[in-house]
């Protein structure tokens, strides 16, 4: 993957909220878990919280005594073309990914016959954050909150993904974001709400179907990612995406399958508790989206072949 040094980024799509989300860390954490109404929708199962000790071993539990939040960075300045080192910074790289993903949906969403795509923000946070779905800490992993229609990510999640889950490839990052934007698309389409009325766990549950569809949508974006243009509409955001990148996305999908995570956390693999799908399924649906490059081929609700 190569990012275009000349690209002008749209910083209005990302909000850096900095550190600390409000009163004391660790309280009232809504767990991710499929399309349960009101709850947030993450990329990994709730067991991750236990696995990671509920907060990445960062400063999740200490933010309360700081007397308020530390503000985030001004991305406008940090990620402007004037900063030749901007793509060394994970915040600017992820801003570019968000721009590309939303650029893709601006074009692809109308083809689904439900009107226009409505862009939404990604919020960077550290340790804890207040959302329309309640307060969350980093331990829940990146997530989408249907209530406020925004994406939330503590960028240190990627370090965890690399060190604890073995997904070291950098293309894991846009895969994660594209998955969360997949949930936003589902929210706009009403898929999310419908799925909230179905089973929330089990190998063929509505939750698993929702998550696998988000993986498929991520694959559809990946197929078209090099076509996405910068804020000026003149420059591509990516100058290249290679087969290695796609392999890295698949490796990430593999690493965070329900069965892999259950094995890794030392427990038995219990399909009845699946919320996101197995490693094989997550890979298959990402690949399906990538092969077809068309979200219409992501009908995880209309098939028995998950
Ligand atoms: Zn998800």
Tab-separated table of N, CA, C and O and ligand atoms in Angstrom, residues 32 34 41-44 142-144 176 179-180 182-183 186 207 210-212 214-215 275-276 282, ligand 1:
chain	number	residue	atom	x	y	z
A	32	UNK	N	-19.610	-4.704	23.272
A	32	UNK	CA	-20.016	-4.918	21.884
A	32	UNK	C	-20.660	-6.289	21.771
A	32	UNK	O	-20.434	-7.140	22.601
A	34	UNK	N	-22.823	-7.696	18.398
A	34	UNK	CA	-23.825	-7.802	17.366
A	34	UNK	C	-24.735	-6.614	17.311
A	34	UNK	O	-24.402	-5.522	17.747
A	41	UNK	N	-21.601	-1.565	18.283
A	41	UNK	CA	-21.246	-2.716	17.469
A	41	UNK	C	-19.760	-2.695	17.192
A	41	UNK	O	-19.267	-1.816	16.504
A	42	UNK	N	-19.048	-3.630	17.734
A	42	UNK	CA	-17.600	-3.640	17.586
A	42	UNK	C	-17.130	-4.569	16.493
A	42	UNK	O	-17.918	-5.187	15.796
A	43	UNK	N	-15.831	-4.670	16.381
A	43	UNK	CA	-15.278	-5.559	15.367
A	43	UNK	C	-14.890	-6.892	15.967
A	43	UNK	O	-14.679	-7.867	15.288
A	44	UNK	N	-14.800	-6.956	17.279
A	44	UNK	CA	-14.409	-8.192	17.946
A	44	UNK	C	-15.398	-8.538	19.052
A	44	UNK	O	-16.164	-7.695	19.491
A	142	UNK	N	-12.463	-1.098	18.626
A	142	UNK	CA	-13.129	-0.102	17.779
A	142	UNK	C	-14.603	-0.462	17.624
A	142	UNK	O	-14.943	-1.641	17.610
A	143	UNK	N	-15.463	0.542	17.518
A	143	UNK	CA	-16.880	0.217	17.401
A	143	UNK	C	-17.647	1.308	16.672
A	143	UNK	O	-17.173	2.439	16.495
A	144	UNK	N	-18.856	0.933	16.278
A	144	UNK	CA	-19.806	1.867	15.687
A	144	UNK	C	-20.966	2.001	16.648
A	144	UNK	O	-21.455	1.002	17.184
A	176	UNK	N	-10.246	-2.705	9.450
A	176	UNK	CA	-11.022	-2.445	10.664
A	176	UNK	C	-11.977	-1.263	10.452
A	176	UNK	O	-13.175	-1.329	10.762
A	179	UNK	N	-14.786	-2.076	8.059
A	179	UNK	CA	-15.782	-2.906	8.740
A	179	UNK	C	-16.738	-2.021	9.539
A	179	UNK	O	-17.957	-2.185	9.471
A	180	UNK	N	-16.194	-1.062	10.276
A	180	UNK	CA	-17.062	-0.194	11.087
A	180	UNK	C	-17.961	0.669	10.203
A	180	UNK	O	-19.134	0.887	10.516
A	182	UNK	N	-18.976	-0.270	7.431
A	182	UNK	CA	-19.976	-1.228	6.959
A	182	UNK	C	-21.191	-1.213	7.878
A	182	UNK	O	-22.339	-1.274	7.427
A	183	UNK	N	-20.943	-1.094	9.178
A	183	UNK	CA	-22.061	-1.008	10.137
A	183	UNK	C	-22.855	0.290	9.939
A	183	UNK	O	-24.066	0.322	10.131
A	186	UNK	N	-25.077	-0.313	7.081
A	186	UNK	CA	-26.188	-1.155	7.541
A	186	UNK	C	-27.208	-0.340	8.327
A	186	UNK	O	-28.410	-0.572	8.241
A	207	UNK	N	-26.712	-11.590	14.485
A	207	UNK	CA	-25.482	-10.872	14.805
A	207	UNK	C	-24.329	-11.313	13.911
A	207	UNK	O	-23.606	-10.487	13.342
A	210	UNK	N	-24.808	-10.039	10.440
A	210	UNK	CA	-24.538	-8.600	10.365
A	210	UNK	C	-23.024	-8.341	10.297
A	210	UNK	O	-22.553	-7.522	9.509
A	211	UNK	N	-22.294	-9.049	11.136
A	211	UNK	CA	-20.836	-8.856	11.191
A	211	UNK	C	-20.161	-9.342	9.913
A	211	UNK	O	-19.249	-8.689	9.404
A	212	UNK	N	-20.599	-10.483	9.417
A	212	UNK	CA	-19.984	-11.000	8.187
A	212	UNK	C	-20.296	-10.092	7.005
A	212	UNK	O	-19.480	-9.898	6.111
A	214	UNK	N	-20.620	-6.871	7.253
A	214	UNK	CA	-19.705	-5.729	7.405
A	214	UNK	C	-18.310	-6.085	6.878
A	214	UNK	O	-17.628	-5.251	6.280
A	215	UNK	N	-17.884	-7.315	7.080
A	215	UNK	CA	-16.606	-7.768	6.521
A	215	UNK	C	-16.658	-7.767	4.994
A	215	UNK	O	-15.694	-7.393	4.318
A	275	UNK	N	-20.712	-14.386	17.891
A	275	UNK	CA	-21.411	-13.149	17.527
A	275	UNK	C	-20.882	-12.548	16.225
A	275	UNK	O	-21.550	-11.747	15.586
A	276	UNK	N	-19.658	-12.934	15.844
A	276	UNK	CA	-19.016	-12.301	14.680
A	276	UNK	C	-18.685	-13.272	13.552
A	276	UNK	O	-18.327	-12.846	12.471
A	282	UNK	N	-15.098	-15.103	8.299
A	282	UNK	CA	-14.749	-13.685	8.173
A	282	UNK	C	-13.848	-13.474	6.957
A	282	UNK	O	-13.993	-12.502	6.219
B	1	LIG	ZN1	-18.642	-5.372	13.641
